[in-house]
Coordinates of C-alpha atoms in Angstrom, one line a residue:
M1 CA -25.2 -16.9 14.5
A2 CA -22.7 -13.8 14.6
I3 CA -24.2 -10.7 15.8
G4 CA -21.6 -8.3 13.9
Y5 CA -18.8 -8.1 11.5
L6 CA -15.0 -7.4 11.4
A7 CA -13.6 -6.2 8.1
L8 CA -9.9 -5.9 8.0
V9 CA -8.7 -3.7 5.0
L10 CA -5.1 -3.4 3.8
H11 CA -3.8 -0.6 1.7
A12 CA -1.1 -1.9 -0.4
H13 CA 0.6 0.8 -2.1
L14 CA 4.1 2.1 -3.3
P15 CA 4.8 4.8 -5.6
F16 CA 5.9 4.0 -9.2
V17 CA 9.8 3.6 -8.9
R18 CA 11.4 2.0 -12.0
H19 CA 14.6 3.0 -13.5
P20 CA 15.7 1.0 -16.5
E21 CA 18.2 3.8 -17.2
S22 CA 20.3 3.0 -14.1
D23 CA 21.8 -0.3 -12.9
Y24 CA 21.1 0.7 -9.4
V25 CA 18.6 3.0 -7.6
L26 CA 18.1 2.8 -4.0
E27 CA 14.5 3.6 -4.0
E28 CA 13.6 0.6 -6.3
E29 CA 14.4 -1.5 -3.0
W30 CA 11.2 -0.1 -1.5
L31 CA 9.5 -2.7 -3.7
Y32 CA 11.9 -5.5 -3.0
E33 CA 11.6 -5.1 0.7
A34 CA 7.8 -5.1 0.5
I35 CA 8.0 -8.2 -1.6
T36 CA 10.1 -10.0 1.0
E37 CA 8.5 -8.7 4.1
T38 CA 5.0 -8.0 3.3
Y39 CA 3.5 -9.4 0.1
I40 CA 4.8 -12.9 0.1
P41 CA 4.3 -13.4 3.8
L42 CA 0.6 -12.3 3.3
L43 CA 0.1 -14.8 0.5
R44 CA 1.9 -17.3 2.4
M45 CA -0.6 -16.8 5.2
F46 CA -3.4 -17.0 2.9
E47 CA -2.3 -20.4 1.4
A48 CA -1.8 -21.7 4.9
L49 CA -5.3 -20.6 6.0
K50 CA -6.9 -22.3 3.0
R51 CA -5.0 -25.4 3.4
D52 CA -6.4 -25.7 6.9
G53 CA -10.0 -25.1 6.0
I54 CA -10.2 -21.7 7.3
E55 CA -12.6 -19.5 5.3
F56 CA -10.9 -16.0 5.9
K57 CA -12.3 -12.9 4.4
I58 CA -10.1 -9.7 3.9
T59 CA -10.2 -6.6 1.7
M60 CA -7.0 -5.3 0.1
S61 CA -6.3 -2.4 -2.2
L62 CA -3.6 -3.0 -4.7
T63 CA -2.9 0.3 -6.1
P64 CA -2.2 0.6 -10.0
P65 CA 1.6 1.7 -9.5
L66 CA 1.9 -1.4 -7.4
V67 CA 0.3 -3.8 -9.7
S68 CA 2.3 -2.4 -12.5
M69 CA 5.7 -2.7 -10.6
L70 CA 4.7 -6.4 -9.6
R71 CA 4.1 -7.4 -13.1
D72 CA 7.2 -5.5 -14.6
P73 CA 9.7 -8.2 -16.1
L74 CA 12.7 -5.7 -15.4
L75 CA 11.8 -5.3 -11.7
Q76 CA 11.1 -9.0 -11.5
E77 CA 14.4 -9.7 -12.6
R78 CA 16.1 -7.3 -10.2
Y79 CA 14.1 -8.6 -7.4
D80 CA 15.4 -12.1 -8.1
K81 CA 19.0 -10.7 -7.9
H82 CA 18.2 -8.7 -4.7
L83 CA 16.9 -11.9 -3.1
A84 CA 19.8 -13.9 -4.2
K85 CA 22.3 -11.5 -2.4
L86 CA 20.3 -11.8 0.6
E87 CA 20.5 -15.7 0.5
E88 CA 24.3 -15.3 -0.2
L89 CA 24.7 -13.1 2.9
T90 CA 22.8 -15.4 5.3
Q91 CA 24.9 -18.2 4.4
L92 CA 28.1 -16.1 5.0
E93 CA 26.5 -15.0 8.4
I94 CA 25.9 -18.6 9.6
G95 CA 29.7 -19.2 9.3
H96 CA 30.6 -15.7 10.6
N97 CA 28.6 -16.4 13.7
H98 CA 29.7 -19.9 14.3
H99 CA 30.8 -19.1 17.8
N100 CA 27.8 -17.2 18.9
G101 CA 25.0 -19.7 19.5
H102 CA 22.2 -17.0 19.5
L103 CA 23.5 -15.1 16.4
R104 CA 24.0 -18.4 14.7
Y105 CA 20.4 -19.4 15.5
L106 CA 19.1 -16.2 13.9
S107 CA 21.3 -16.5 10.8
E108 CA 19.9 -20.0 10.1
Y109 CA 16.5 -18.5 10.9
Y110 CA 16.9 -16.0 8.2
A111 CA 18.4 -18.5 5.8
K112 CA 15.4 -20.7 6.1
E113 CA 13.0 -17.6 5.7
F114 CA 14.8 -16.5 2.4
Y115 CA 14.9 -19.9 1.1
E116 CA 10.9 -20.4 1.6
T117 CA 10.6 -16.8 0.0
R118 CA 12.5 -17.9 -3.1
Q119 CA 10.5 -21.2 -3.2
F120 CA 7.3 -19.2 -3.2
W121 CA 8.6 -16.6 -5.7
Q122 CA 9.5 -19.5 -8.2
Q123 CA 6.2 -21.3 -7.5
Y124 CA 4.2 -18.3 -9.2
N125 CA 7.1 -17.7 -11.6
G126 CA 7.3 -14.0 -10.0
D127 CA 3.7 -13.2 -10.8
L128 CA 2.6 -12.2 -7.3
I129 CA -0.7 -10.5 -8.8
G130 CA -1.6 -13.9 -10.3
A131 CA -1.2 -15.3 -6.8
F132 CA -3.4 -12.6 -5.2
K133 CA -5.8 -13.1 -8.0
Q134 CA -6.5 -16.7 -7.0
Y135 CA -7.8 -15.5 -3.8
L136 CA -10.1 -12.9 -5.4
D137 CA -11.4 -15.7 -7.4
S138 CA -12.2 -17.8 -4.4
N139 CA -14.0 -14.7 -2.6
N140 CA -11.6 -15.0 0.2
L141 CA -10.0 -11.6 -0.8
E142 CA -11.8 -8.7 -2.1
I143 CA -9.3 -6.5 -4.2
I144 CA -10.1 -2.9 -4.6
T145 CA -8.4 -0.1 -6.6
C146 CA -7.2 3.4 -5.7
G147 CA -6.3 6.4 -7.6
A148 CA -4.3 5.8 -10.9
T149 CA -1.1 7.2 -9.2
H150 CA -2.5 7.9 -5.7
G151 CA -3.1 11.6 -6.6
Y152 CA -4.4 13.7 -3.7
L153 CA -7.8 14.4 -5.1
P154 CA -9.2 17.3 -3.1
L155 CA -6.0 19.3 -4.2
M156 CA -7.1 18.8 -7.9
K157 CA -10.7 19.2 -7.4
M158 CA -10.8 22.5 -9.4
Y159 CA -10.0 20.5 -12.4
P160 CA -12.5 17.7 -12.6
Q161 CA -11.0 16.1 -15.7
A162 CA -7.9 15.5 -13.7
V163 CA -9.9 13.8 -11.0
W164 CA -11.9 11.8 -13.4
A165 CA -8.7 10.6 -15.1
Q166 CA -7.1 9.3 -11.9
I167 CA -10.5 7.3 -11.2
R168 CA -11.1 6.1 -14.7
V169 CA -7.7 5.1 -15.5
A170 CA -7.4 3.3 -12.3
C171 CA -10.6 1.2 -13.0
E172 CA -9.6 0.3 -16.5
H173 CA -6.1 -0.8 -15.3
Y174 CA -7.9 -3.0 -12.7
E175 CA -10.0 -4.5 -15.1
E176 CA -7.2 -5.4 -17.6
N177 CA -5.2 -7.1 -14.6
F178 CA -8.1 -8.9 -12.8
G179 CA -10.6 -9.6 -15.7
R180 CA -13.5 -7.7 -14.0
P181 CA -14.2 -4.1 -12.9
P182 CA -13.5 -3.1 -9.3
K183 CA -16.3 -2.8 -6.9
G184 CA -14.7 -0.5 -4.5
I185 CA -12.0 2.2 -4.1
W186 CA -9.6 3.1 -1.3
L187 CA -9.6 7.0 -1.8
P188 CA -5.8 8.2 -1.9
E189 CA -4.9 8.9 1.7
C190 CA -8.7 8.5 2.3
A191 CA -8.9 12.1 1.1
Y192 CA -12.6 13.2 0.4
Y193 CA -14.4 16.4 -0.9
N194 CA -18.1 17.0 -1.6
G195 CA -19.2 15.9 -5.0
L196 CA -16.3 13.3 -5.4
E197 CA -18.7 10.7 -5.0
E198 CA -20.5 11.4 -8.1
M199 CA -17.4 10.5 -10.2
L200 CA -16.8 7.4 -8.3
A201 CA -20.6 6.4 -9.0
D202 CA -20.2 7.3 -12.7
A203 CA -17.0 5.1 -12.8
G204 CA -19.3 2.1 -11.8
L205 CA -17.9 1.7 -8.2
R206 CA -20.2 0.5 -5.4
Y207 CA -18.4 1.9 -2.3
F208 CA -15.5 3.8 -1.0
L209 CA -13.2 4.0 2.3
I210 CA -13.0 7.3 4.2
D211 CA -11.7 8.2 7.6
G212 CA -14.3 8.1 10.3
H213 CA -14.8 11.8 10.8
A214 CA -16.1 12.3 7.3
I215 CA -19.0 10.3 8.5
L216 CA -19.2 11.5 12.1
Y217 CA -19.0 15.4 10.9
G218 CA -21.6 14.7 8.0
S219 CA -25.1 15.8 7.7
P220 CA -27.5 14.6 8.9
R221 CA -26.0 13.2 12.0
P222 CA -25.2 9.4 11.4
R223 CA -27.6 7.3 13.4
F224 CA -25.1 4.6 13.9
G225 CA -21.7 6.5 13.6
T226 CA -19.1 4.7 11.6
Y227 CA -20.5 1.1 12.4
T228 CA -22.5 0.9 9.3
P229 CA -21.6 2.3 5.8
V230 CA -23.8 5.2 4.6
F231 CA -25.1 5.9 1.1
T232 CA -24.4 9.2 -0.5
E233 CA -26.9 10.8 -2.7
S234 CA -25.2 9.4 -5.7
G235 CA -26.0 6.0 -4.6
I236 CA -22.5 4.8 -3.8
A237 CA -21.7 3.6 0.0
A238 CA -18.9 5.0 2.2
F239 CA -17.3 2.9 4.8
G240 CA -15.6 4.8 7.7
R241 CA -12.5 3.8 9.6
D242 CA -13.2 2.7 13.1
H243 CA -10.7 4.6 15.4
E244 CA -10.8 2.2 18.4
S245 CA -9.4 -0.8 16.6
A246 CA -7.0 1.3 14.6
H247 CA -5.6 2.7 17.8
Q248 CA -4.7 -0.6 19.1
V249 CA -2.4 -1.3 16.2
W250 CA -1.3 2.3 15.1
S251 CA -0.7 4.0 18.6
S252 CA 3.0 4.6 19.1
Q253 CA 2.5 4.4 22.8
L254 CA -0.1 1.5 23.2
G255 CA -0.1 -0.3 19.7
Y256 CA 1.1 -3.8 19.7
P257 CA 4.1 -3.3 17.4
G258 CA 6.0 -1.5 20.2
D259 CA 6.0 -4.5 22.2
P260 CA 9.7 -5.3 23.8
E261 CA 9.6 -8.7 22.3
Y262 CA 9.1 -7.6 18.7
R263 CA 12.0 -7.0 16.2
E264 CA 13.7 -3.8 16.2
F265 CA 13.4 -2.1 12.7
Y266 CA 16.1 0.5 13.1
K267 CA 19.0 -1.8 14.1
D268 CA 20.2 -3.4 10.8
L269 CA 23.1 -5.5 9.7
G270 CA 23.8 -3.0 7.0
W271 CA 24.7 -0.4 9.5
E272 CA 26.0 -2.8 12.3
A273 CA 28.5 -5.1 10.4
E274 CA 32.2 -4.3 9.9
Y275 CA 32.6 -2.2 6.7
E276 CA 34.7 -4.3 4.6
Y277 CA 32.8 -7.6 5.4
I278 CA 29.4 -6.0 4.5
K279 CA 30.5 -3.7 1.6
P280 CA 29.6 -6.1 -1.2
Y281 CA 26.0 -6.1 0.0
I282 CA 25.3 -2.4 0.5
M283 CA 25.1 0.4 -2.0
P284 CA 27.5 0.3 -5.2
N285 CA 29.1 3.7 -4.1
G286 CA 30.0 2.3 -0.8
Q287 CA 27.2 3.8 1.4
R288 CA 25.7 1.9 3.9
K289 CA 21.9 0.9 3.7
N290 CA 19.3 -1.3 5.3
I291 CA 19.9 -5.0 4.4
G292 CA 16.9 -6.5 5.9
I293 CA 18.7 -8.8 8.5
K294 CA 18.1 -7.5 12.0
Y295 CA 19.2 -9.5 15.1
H296 CA 17.8 -7.4 18.0
K297 CA 14.5 -6.9 19.5
I298 CA 12.8 -3.5 20.7
T299 CA 13.9 -4.6 24.2
G300 CA 12.2 -1.5 26.0
R301 CA 11.3 2.1 25.6
G302 CA 14.0 4.7 26.0
L303 CA 16.9 2.3 25.2
G304 CA 19.5 3.5 22.7
L305 CA 20.3 1.2 19.9
G306 CA 23.4 -0.2 21.5
D307 CA 21.4 -1.5 24.5
K308 CA 19.1 -3.8 22.5
A309 CA 19.0 -7.2 23.4
L310 CA 19.0 -10.0 20.8
Y311 CA 15.8 -11.0 19.3
D312 CA 14.0 -14.4 19.3
P313 CA 11.3 -15.2 16.9
Y314 CA 10.0 -18.0 19.1
W315 CA 9.0 -15.5 21.9
A316 CA 7.9 -13.0 19.3
R317 CA 5.4 -15.6 17.8
Q318 CA 4.1 -16.2 21.4
K319 CA 3.5 -12.3 21.7
A320 CA 1.9 -12.1 18.4
T321 CA -0.4 -15.0 19.5
E322 CA -1.3 -13.1 22.7
H323 CA -2.0 -9.8 20.8
A324 CA -4.1 -11.6 18.3
G325 CA -6.2 -13.1 21.0
N326 CA -6.5 -9.6 22.7
F327 CA -7.6 -8.0 19.5
M328 CA -10.3 -10.5 18.9
Y329 CA -11.5 -10.2 22.5
N330 CA -11.8 -6.4 22.2
R331 CA -13.6 -6.7 19.0
A332 CA -16.1 -9.3 20.4
Q333 CA -16.7 -7.0 23.3
Q334 CA -17.2 -4.1 21.0
V335 CA -19.5 -5.9 18.6
E336 CA -21.5 -7.1 21.6
H337 CA -21.8 -3.7 23.1
L338 CA -22.8 -2.0 19.8
Y339 CA -25.2 -4.7 18.7
N340 CA -27.1 -3.9 22.1
V341 CA -27.1 -0.3 21.4
M342 CA -28.0 -0.4 17.6
Q343 CA -30.3 -3.4 17.5
R344 CA -28.7 -4.4 14.2
P345 CA -25.4 -5.9 13.3
P346 CA -22.5 -3.5 13.3
I347 CA -19.4 -3.7 11.1
I348 CA -16.1 -2.8 12.4
V349 CA -13.9 -1.5 9.5
S350 CA -10.2 -1.8 10.3
P351 CA -7.9 -0.3 7.6
Y352 CA -4.2 -0.2 7.8
D353 CA -1.3 0.2 5.3
A354 CA -0.4 -3.1 4.3
E355 CA 3.4 -2.7 4.6
L356 CA 2.9 -2.1 8.2
F357 CA 2.5 -5.9 8.5
G358 CA 5.9 -7.5 7.7
H359 CA 8.0 -4.4 6.9
W360 CA 7.5 -1.9 9.6
W361 CA 6.0 -4.6 12.2
Y362 CA 7.8 -7.7 11.3
E363 CA 5.5 -9.9 13.3
G364 CA 2.3 -8.4 11.7
P365 CA 1.6 -11.4 9.3
W366 CA 1.8 -13.7 12.1
F367 CA -0.7 -11.6 14.1
L368 CA -3.0 -11.5 11.2
E369 CA -2.8 -15.3 10.7
Y370 CA -3.5 -16.0 14.5
L371 CA -6.2 -13.5 14.4
F372 CA -8.1 -15.3 11.5
R373 CA -7.3 -18.8 13.3
K374 CA -8.6 -17.5 16.8
T375 CA -11.6 -15.8 15.1
W376 CA -12.7 -19.0 13.2
H377 CA -12.1 -21.4 16.2
D378 CA -12.5 -19.5 19.5
Q379 CA -15.4 -17.0 19.2
K380 CA -18.9 -16.6 17.7
T381 CA -19.8 -13.2 18.4
Y382 CA -18.5 -11.7 15.1
A383 CA -17.8 -12.9 11.5
M384 CA -15.0 -11.4 9.3
T385 CA -16.2 -10.1 6.1
H386 CA -15.1 -8.2 3.2
L387 CA -16.9 -5.0 2.2
A388 CA -18.5 -6.1 -1.0
D389 CA -20.0 -9.1 0.8
Y390 CA -21.4 -6.9 3.7
L391 CA -23.1 -4.5 1.1
R392 CA -24.6 -7.6 -0.6
M393 CA -26.0 -9.0 2.8
H394 CA -27.1 -5.4 4.1
S395 CA -28.4 -3.1 1.6
R396 CA -30.4 -0.6 3.6
H397 CA -28.5 2.2 4.9
Q398 CA -28.7 6.0 5.9
V399 CA -28.4 8.5 3.1
M400 CA -26.2 11.6 4.1
R401 CA -23.7 14.1 2.8
L402 CA -20.1 13.6 4.2
A403 CA -17.6 16.0 5.4
Q404 CA -14.2 16.9 3.7
S405 CA -11.6 14.9 5.5
S406 CA -8.4 12.6 4.9
W407 CA -6.7 10.2 7.4
G408 CA -3.6 12.5 7.6
F409 CA -2.3 14.7 10.5
K410 CA -5.2 16.6 11.8
G411 CA -7.7 14.9 9.5
F412 CA -7.8 17.3 6.8
H413 CA -5.3 18.3 3.9
E414 CA -2.6 19.9 5.7
Y415 CA 0.1 17.0 5.4
W416 CA -0.1 17.3 1.6
L417 CA -0.1 21.2 1.3
N418 CA 2.2 23.0 3.7
D419 CA 5.4 25.0 3.4
T420 CA 7.5 22.0 2.5
N421 CA 5.6 21.1 -0.7
S422 CA 3.2 24.0 -1.7
W423 CA 5.6 24.9 -4.3
I424 CA 4.6 22.0 -6.5
Y425 CA 1.0 22.8 -6.9
P426 CA 1.1 25.6 -9.3
Y427 CA 3.2 23.6 -11.6
L428 CA 0.7 20.6 -11.2
H429 CA -2.3 22.8 -11.9
K430 CA -0.7 24.4 -15.0
A431 CA 0.1 20.9 -16.3
A432 CA -3.6 19.7 -15.6
E433 CA -4.8 22.7 -17.6
R434 CA -2.5 21.9 -20.5
M435 CA -3.4 18.4 -20.4
I436 CA -7.2 19.1 -20.6
E437 CA -6.3 21.4 -23.7
L438 CA -4.5 18.4 -25.2
G439 CA -7.3 16.0 -24.4
L440 CA -9.4 17.9 -27.3
K441 CA -6.8 17.3 -29.9
E442 CA -6.9 14.8 -32.7
P443 CA -3.6 13.1 -33.5
A444 CA -2.3 13.8 -36.8
D445 CA -0.4 10.5 -37.0
E446 CA 0.7 7.5 -34.7
L447 CA 3.7 9.5 -33.4
E448 CA 1.5 12.2 -32.2
W449 CA -0.9 9.7 -30.6
R450 CA 1.8 8.0 -28.7
A451 CA 3.0 11.6 -27.6
L452 CA -0.4 12.5 -26.3
N453 CA -0.8 9.3 -24.3
Q454 CA 2.8 9.8 -22.7
A455 CA 1.8 13.3 -21.7
A456 CA -1.0 11.9 -19.9
R457 CA 1.4 9.4 -18.2
E458 CA 3.9 12.2 -17.1
L459 CA 1.0 14.2 -15.6
L460 CA -0.4 11.2 -13.6
L461 CA 3.1 10.3 -12.4
A462 CA 3.9 13.8 -11.3
Q463 CA 0.5 14.0 -9.3
S464 CA 1.4 11.2 -7.0
S465 CA 0.7 12.2 -3.4
D466 CA 3.8 10.3 -2.4
W467 CA 6.2 13.0 -3.5
A468 CA 4.4 15.7 -1.3
F469 CA 4.2 13.1 1.6
I470 CA 8.0 12.4 1.4
M471 CA 8.7 16.4 1.2
R472 CA 6.8 16.7 4.4
T473 CA 8.4 13.7 6.3
G474 CA 11.8 14.8 5.3
T475 CA 13.1 11.5 4.2
M476 CA 14.5 10.9 0.7
V477 CA 13.3 14.6 -0.1
P478 CA 15.9 15.1 -3.0
Y479 CA 14.3 11.9 -4.8
A480 CA 10.8 13.2 -4.3
V481 CA 11.8 16.6 -5.8
R482 CA 13.7 15.1 -8.6
R483 CA 10.8 13.0 -9.6
T484 CA 8.2 15.9 -9.5
R485 CA 10.5 18.0 -11.6
S486 CA 11.3 15.2 -14.0
H487 CA 7.8 14.2 -14.8
L488 CA 6.7 17.8 -15.2
M489 CA 9.8 18.8 -17.6
R490 CA 8.8 15.6 -19.7
F491 CA 5.1 16.5 -19.9
N492 CA 6.0 20.1 -20.9
K493 CA 8.3 19.2 -23.5
L494 CA 5.7 16.7 -24.9
Y495 CA 3.3 19.7 -24.7
D496 CA 5.4 22.1 -26.6
D497 CA 6.6 19.5 -29.1
I498 CA 2.9 18.5 -30.0
N499 CA 2.0 21.9 -30.3
A500 CA 4.7 22.7 -32.7
G501 CA 4.2 19.6 -34.6
K502 CA 7.9 18.6 -33.9
I503 CA 8.0 15.6 -31.9
D504 CA 11.3 14.0 -31.1
S505 CA 10.6 10.3 -31.9
G506 CA 13.8 9.1 -30.3
W507 CA 13.4 11.0 -27.0
L508 CA 9.8 10.0 -26.9
E509 CA 10.7 6.3 -27.2
K510 CA 13.1 6.6 -24.5
V511 CA 10.6 8.1 -22.1
E512 CA 8.0 5.6 -23.0
T513 CA 10.5 2.9 -21.9
I514 CA 11.3 4.6 -18.5
D515 CA 7.7 5.6 -17.6
N516 CA 5.8 2.7 -19.1
I517 CA 3.1 2.5 -16.7
F518 CA -0.7 2.2 -18.2
P519 CA 0.3 0.8 -21.6
N520 CA -3.3 1.1 -22.6
I521 CA -4.0 4.6 -21.5
N522 CA -6.1 6.9 -23.8
Y523 CA -5.2 10.6 -23.3
R524 CA -9.1 11.4 -24.2
V525 CA -9.9 10.6 -20.7
Y526 CA -9.0 14.3 -20.1
R527 CA -11.7 15.6 -22.2
P528 CA -14.6 17.7 -20.7
L529 CA -17.1 15.4 -18.6

C-alpha cells in the first residue's frame, strides 16, 4: 500500500486570440504551436499509457478561452494549413541537408513528428477537446475549469458581480463542453483574496488551487503545511502548491529543462536559415519568426547561440528518462519523510503551466510519460492521484482562513498591477460598473438582447490577465494594449448604443463574428448577487 500521493496538475491556458477579419495574425500561432508541441504530445502520451495498461492519474485545467479556440472551425482550418506548411518545409529540409548527416537525421526526425501529429489530428477530426474528454470519462484525467477569461480576481473584488461572472460563466461553459459541472477550479494566476471561496462554493465547486503560502500564512497555522488540503469556512477545499517539487522543474538554475542535452528553444530555423529560402515560411510581410524546427541543443550555460552543438533526440530521451527517475526518487523520499512526521498519507501537489511541457521544454512530455511508467513499475511508496479522487478518499481536513496570494513575482499582486499596466484598471473598473448597470435592464427586443450579451463578452475579454501580464513582461506589448483598448471601445459603444436605443445591427453582427466566445452567455449574470 502506498503511504502518500503525488498529484500532477497542468494548467492549459492561452488568451482568446481569433482574428477572422485578417488573413494572418502572428499571435494566432500561439495556439498552433501549443497544439503541435504540447496538447497533441500530451494526448499521444495518454494514449500510449492506456495502451500499455498503465492507470495514470493527472489533473488538467482547460480554460474556457482555450476550449473555445480548440473547438473553433476557423482556427481548426487555419491550424491544418499551418501544419501543412511545416510538413512541406521538413521535406525541403531533408533534401537541403543531403550532405550533412546529422542535419538530415534531424530533418527526417521532424518530418516523422509532423506526420504523426497529422495522423493524430485527423484521427480526432481536429476535435482535441473530444480527445481529452475520453480520458475524463475514464477517470484518468480530471479536467477542471478556470476564470471565464483568466481575469485577475483580486483586482476586481470591489465589484463582486464581475468576479461572479468570471466564475459562473466558466462553470456553465465547462458543462456545455464536458457534459457535467466542474469539480474544481484553477484560480487565474492562483490569485486569491479573502471571501472568494464563498462564491466558488456557491458555484458548486468542491476545490480550488492556490500557491502554498496562501495556506502557510493562513490562520490558524496549518498543522500539515501544504501536504494536505484545507477546508475554508464555506466548505470548499484548497490545495496548495508544493515548492520543493516545483523548484526541481521551474528553477532556472537547477530545473531539469536547462540540461545541456535538451533542445535549445531560442535557436530556430526561422531565424537561422538563408532569407530567400525561408521566406515562404515566415510572416507574409517578410519578417522572420519562430518556425518550430530547431536543430541545436542547450549545450552549456553562458554559450552564445552561435556556439550551440547539434541536438540529438536519442540522448535527450535518455536524459528525460534519467530526470524522471530522479523526480520519482525525490518524491518517494519526500513522501516517506512526510508520512513519518505526519502519521497520515501526505499529498504533494505539483502544478505547472501545461505549455512548459513540449513548447518551452521540448522533452517535457517524454519526462511525464517516463515518470508515469516508472511510478507504476519501479516504486510503491506513493500513488499518483488527481484532486477529486483524493478528496473522495480523504474527507476530513483542517478548517482555516487563507492569506491573500498569487503564484506571481513576490507571491502577491504586483506583477498584474505595476507602472507598466496600472493604466488599464480605471477603464476596466468603469466598464464593470457599466456592465452591472446593464445587467438590470430588460431587453426591448432580440437585437438589444444580443447587444447586452455582446457587452458582457467584451468586458470579459478585456479583463483577461494575459494583457496585463504581457505588458509587464515587455513581449508583444502593442498587441496586448491593442486588445485591451479594442474590447473596451467595443464595450463602451455597445453601452452607449443600448442606452440611446440606437443599436447598429450591422456593426453588432460583425463584432459578434469576431468575438464569438461564450455563444450561450446571459448578461444577467452581472445582476446583484
